[in-house]
Amino acid sequence: MSGTLTNRVFGWTSFTAFGLLLLTACDGRPWNNPYPLKDDGSNILYSEFSERPKHLDPVRSYVSNEYEILAQIYEPVVQYHYLKRPYQLATLTATDIPQPRYLDSNQQPLPPDVDVSQIAYSVYDIEIKPGIRYQPHPAFARDEQGRFRYHQLSDEQLSNIYTLADFAHTGSRELVAADYVYQIKRLAHPRLHSPIFGVMTDYIVGLQDYADTLQKTHAQRKVDTPDRTPYIDLHKLDLAGVKEVDKYRYQITIKGKYPQFVYWLAMPFFAPMPAEAERFYLQPGLVEKNITLDWFPVGTGPYMLTENNPNLKMVLQRNPNFHGELYPQEGDPGDREAGLLRDAGKPLPFIDKVVYNLEKELIPYWNKFLQGYYDISSISSDSFDQAIQFTGEGEATLTDSMREKGINLLTAVQTSVWFYGFNMQDKLVGGDSERARKLRQAIAIAIDIEEFISIFANGRGIPAQGPIPPGIFGHTEGEQGINPYVYNWVDGRPQRKSIADAKRLLAEAGYANGRDEKTGKPLLLYFDTAMPGPDAKAFLNWLRKQFQKINVQLVIRNTDFNRFQEKVRKGTAQIFRWGWNADYPDPENFLFLLYGPNKKVLNNGENGANYDSPVFNRLFEQMKTMENGPQRKVIIDQMLEVLRRDSPWVFSHFPKGFSLYHSWYANVKPNLMANNTLKYKRIEPGLREQKRHEWNQPVLLPLLVIVVVLLLMILPGVLTYIRKEHHSNNRSAV
Amino acid sequence: MTMGTIQFAFLWTDILIFILVAAIAVFVIYTIKHKHLRDPWKRVFQRRLGMAAFLVLMAYVCVGLLDSVHYKKGDNPEIISLFDDLVGGLRTREEKSYSAPFATHLFAKEMMERADGSRVRGYPRLQYGGAHLQDPHKDKWADITQRVLQAVLLALIAWLLFSALMILWLARRKQQTWRSMLSSVWHGKESLPWKVVLVTLGLLILFMALLLQLSTHYHVLGTDKVGQDVLYQSLKSIRTGLVIGTLTTLFMLPFAIALGIMAGYFRGWVDDVIQYLYTTLNSIPGVLLIAAAVLMLQVYMSNHPDQFGDVISRADARLLFLCLILGVTSWTGLCRLLRGEAMKISQVEYIQAANAFGVGHLRVISRHILPNVMHIVLIAVVLDFSGLVLAEAVLSYVGVGVDPTTNSWGNMINSARLEMAREPMVWWSLIAAFSFMFMLVLAANLFSDAVRDAFDPRLQRQQ
Amino acid sequence: MMAYIIRRVLYAIPILIGVNLITFVLFFFVNTPDDMARMHLGEKRVTQEAVEKWKEERGYDRPMIYNNEADGIKTLTDTIFFDKSVKLFAFDFGQSDDGRNIAHDISQRMWPSLAIALPTLLVGLLVNITLAMLLAFFRATYIDITGVVLGVVLMSISSLFYIIGGQFLMSKLWHLMPISGYDTGIDAFKFLILPVIIGVIGGIGSGTRWYRTIFLEEINKDYVRTSRAKGLSELKVLFKHVLKNAMIPILTGVVVVIPLLFIGSLVTEAFFAIPGLGSYTIDAINHQDFSIVRAMVFLGSVLYIIGLIMTDISYTLVDPRIRLE
């Protein structure tokens, strides 16, 4: 009896486990398929996000993972051409690329080639295409009388609303120039804290005054209606520098000449925003249910966000009202051969739906990609060897096992730069003295960036010779482009100077053998960081080793991110590591990081090293307003020379993005400036389905073995017991 | 080799560890002198598993103690420990990056420059691992086998020597011939399981001999991302594990004992206040409390950089603080147990009588209550130890564990878990950390079982 | 009975105030409102002005605990502490610092946590009791001894190892289930199997051991011996008497953890990308979102206290001899 009992218990648990497993798999689909059955074979792209986007309001968003979603929904007037390099602008909703007219201080027109000093204002006249319509959205829904259905929600109406999809009616309307004006006004809104408000006050005429007015109105409204977020109709308050001309035209006036301004127009900050949306979302009941403009965007783009559960997944779906756009007809040389023009002239977008799943841990993400459940993956340094190998020339290619799976590799040098900054206000490493300069130069030689790239980035990066990455005007390849204070040009490639050179510089600086000649004390330097995560320890050990090479002791001051930022802001950090990602493809966007008036300390700018060289500052001001050309190049080269000599940064590297994609994913070309590239992509669901089946056959044998082993362990005991019981029964019978 | 001047450096945890060791020594001497205290301990060591676990624990403790003597040597400003000095090359033999256990080449291919100046991609030879071999592909396994055999021989000799000495010592103490002693040890007739001692020690000696023979010429457990020997890291992590397991208890005990007994003995408002205190603390999720406290420490450190001059003392302060805060979160359980027990004991007639005769509270507590709850304290201490060692790993994962520069199993696991996604997989760091941790925790668990069985009066009755 | 429960509930209030004060002091010691503002405004191009505005917007521009400038009762009420704490008692958690309604988030995220924790608890209970019965049944045989040693071995393995190993074997090598993720409704099932199995296996060591001790204690009692002497078979004794009586300590031990199931497990949820309250808490710690952390601490404390009260009540229910004082 006991035998049957134990078997029953064991059998029951293992049977249910198996039974349930089989139940899910009875249709022959892979057991580990994480997606619902009904989505098999659909035209859906699967991607991931590791951290929920904080803001999806285009006036606040300034982070790439937010742009990845936003850019598919909101449409600024211009965009970057998908295929052409160097990066150039193309129209999106505008009829033409905006060109500035120049005015003098008396508002009188000036000829286009006039000297910069005379230009007081630049005016951009922008015209948008007619007939563009917003995505279906409850904010636009009107009842039979033409009143907005959902702008005065009652408690009763609200009680059945949990997400945006619960509204029965939706509406739409045509995109007008006023929507663009409205959005620019929102940059100044005190409730919204736009990150570029500070920068834009320097350019857009009247923005600061506008913000002050808004601030007052906002404060007043808060007193008037204390229990709800105040709504201000921005249409009623005029902003001096931005005017609606007519239904399809508007005008922006900026101070002086700022050729890079047109690049800002391609960013979501300058996308259109319908006033209805803001009014709709500010209703108190909706805010409580987390239905806000910051979470559910309203746009005219090819996709709309239909599900936003930041705890689980976000879903983009094709916008049925999309105005239609065609795949570019022409590209760079080689694009046709690469199959990138196969869809030329076809209507966008190709993919019906995009599902972004929350994926916090790297290992599950990578494995799901390999199993075919994600269509594209960037690769971390640790899963690298599996995927990539280098050819004799140092060219990255895929390993055979990857190629067998039909996986493709995409590489692109990113428009960002990593560097080690010295705090130039520090007594030891900072300042303009020859002593400190030599110390900095010595350190720049000692930190072996090549080794860093090979160990920590697995070769995914290029040692930086200056702050300007390849692909941006001002970057020079070859011997002319090297940093002569750190590298020699040997055999046709840059070679890091020797440690002996670094030691010599250190000795000249008065720290022979790592000791201060005057005091005899060992030289202690501090590295400030807020590195969390698994790689931190290895990296910090490595960095200490770099300094030890020239007998300098490096003390790591690891703290949390806030504290670290505060240190940099207050100028109490000594050496730190930082990176910058370009806003737009112009050298000004990198060199301004070292412009004196942008100092972090006091001015709270982006110049974390607090570098302030009069020569550099003067050249920067000159370079800033110039058009790209030989003259600008000459000035940039002069600036680079100043930087390399002063060495306020140790230029680390320009990261290279490596990403992998499966054979069923097409029209992929890296474009680091454009974020709205989803509409160009195409997938083949049939092929994907087939591969998933092929790659994910369940392996059952080990489980069976485990069960059998467990049973075998119990069996002898059970047998003994039965014998004993039998025996005692017999005895009692006797 | 000149030693140069040696300047001792005392870290806070070092000092506390040695205070703890001294306290344990006093406790041991006191116990040996009193029969009623000695007997339960005897029962602990009579159990074979208890004895074996104790010896393994002692091996860990030895490494931990050696690693707790810190000094600066000569002009070198770096603080090292006696353990670092003893293992010598294990610390300094760093490769460039990953290499597998017993590898002679790096784990990943790299661009290499040939003698003729051409560049190829291949696996470079390690700087130290198997560097003595002419042709690693051919000679490696022969060399390893030879070293293993040497090690076994060495271990055997050492073990035989030790066994003989032990038998002779036992024989002399019991005034028997060594022959009869040998036979009674062999047949387990002695009160203590000496055979287990011999076998366990034999294994430990063998293990050490193998490491001695192999680790000088190979990376027995491979190297990590920046080329550090994984065996070295695992061994260094022992100290961290032990510190967390023991010092936490050290911090927690005074609170738990004082408050628990006070609550149970005095009752009334004292009991109310103490109960309020521990219920409040207990109801805060532990991880949040630890996270907040660790962040707080970081703020303090960055505001007072001069007090934490070098990396090692910063890391030490954080370790100490972690113990402290773990202590704060874990004293409540013991406190509650003691409160209940003290309440029960104070109802006993002779204590009521003592109270009636006006004997001081302090005296009653120290004479009558404390000795009667000590077994609970002891059981709680040994039980907590393994839990704390395991907790360190989880905390490091959450990001509020020990300092990232400290060697600890948690840090090793945390940095190694990403390596599981590599192909071919880098498994050795993870396995090494888990195995070393596993052995310690297993030994601690087995030992605590033995302690509980020996001390718990309830279990005593059952046997 | 009712009076007792009410008294216990009232007793909980000072505890919750204490909890609030502790977390408040801890978090603001670390995290000034300025820090919080910068954390939430992002990294690029943030001005002090924006920080001030942010603070004003969310009421962080007031003094912490004591307001010198106000009069009367306002010295205590017009402060960050009062403002942020009082509402908790009405379970109005307010908005997280990125503008989401916390109560709404919690109400959504507790179900996934529960979906993992409850099956883990139930299956774990079933497996552990079965195994413990088995060991008790075969006590003092090789099965018992191996079982106990195996239990200690299982207990000595780090929980991280179970997770990493489980994902590696079950999902990566054997393709048996999705490696991580979550879905709503019936689709959630396939995502739950792995974390539940791992949770159960991780708990087998300590659980089985603990229940075995309870069973053995019961087996050694006199009435069991008597019934065995009466000739009842060992199995009948085990099921009829031992299991029944041992269920009392087992169930009362379980009751205390039931409310806490809502909170979820930090590590499991992070590894398996389960959108529960555990991962919510970890995120909040990493983002230093004080409002969420405070809400979670408060919630945790409330649930803990509920658990304590439930335990007390369940004692009286199962064992009428115990009366509530």
mmCIF file with all atom_site columns, C-alpha atoms in Angstrom, chain C residues 61 235 248 315:
data_model
loop_
_atom_site.group_PDB
_atom_site.id
_atom_site.type_symbol
_atom_site.label_atom_id
_atom_site.label_alt_id
_atom_site.label_comp_id
_atom_site.label_asym_id
_atom_site.label_entity_id
_atom_site.label_seq_id
_atom_site.pdbx_PDB_ins_code
_atom_site.Cartn_x
_atom_site.Cartn_y
_atom_site.Cartn_z
_atom_site.occupancy
_atom_site.B_iso_or_equiv
_atom_site.pdbx_formal_charge
_atom_site.auth_seq_id
_atom_site.auth_comp_id
_atom_site.auth_asym_id
_atom_site.auth_atom_id
_atom_site.pdbx_PDB_model_num
ATOM 1 C CA . ASP C 1 61  ? 10.680 73.164 -0.955 1.00 0.00 ? 61  ASP C CA 1
ATOM 2 C CA . LEU C 1 235 ? 0.812  4.507  7.671  1.00 0.00 ? 235 LEU C CA 1
ATOM 3 C CA . ILE C 1 248 ? -1.383 23.069 13.558 1.00 0.00 ? 248 ILE C CA 1
ATOM 4 C CA . TYR C 1 315 ? -3.832 29.945 17.003 1.00 0.00 ? 315 TYR C CA 1
#
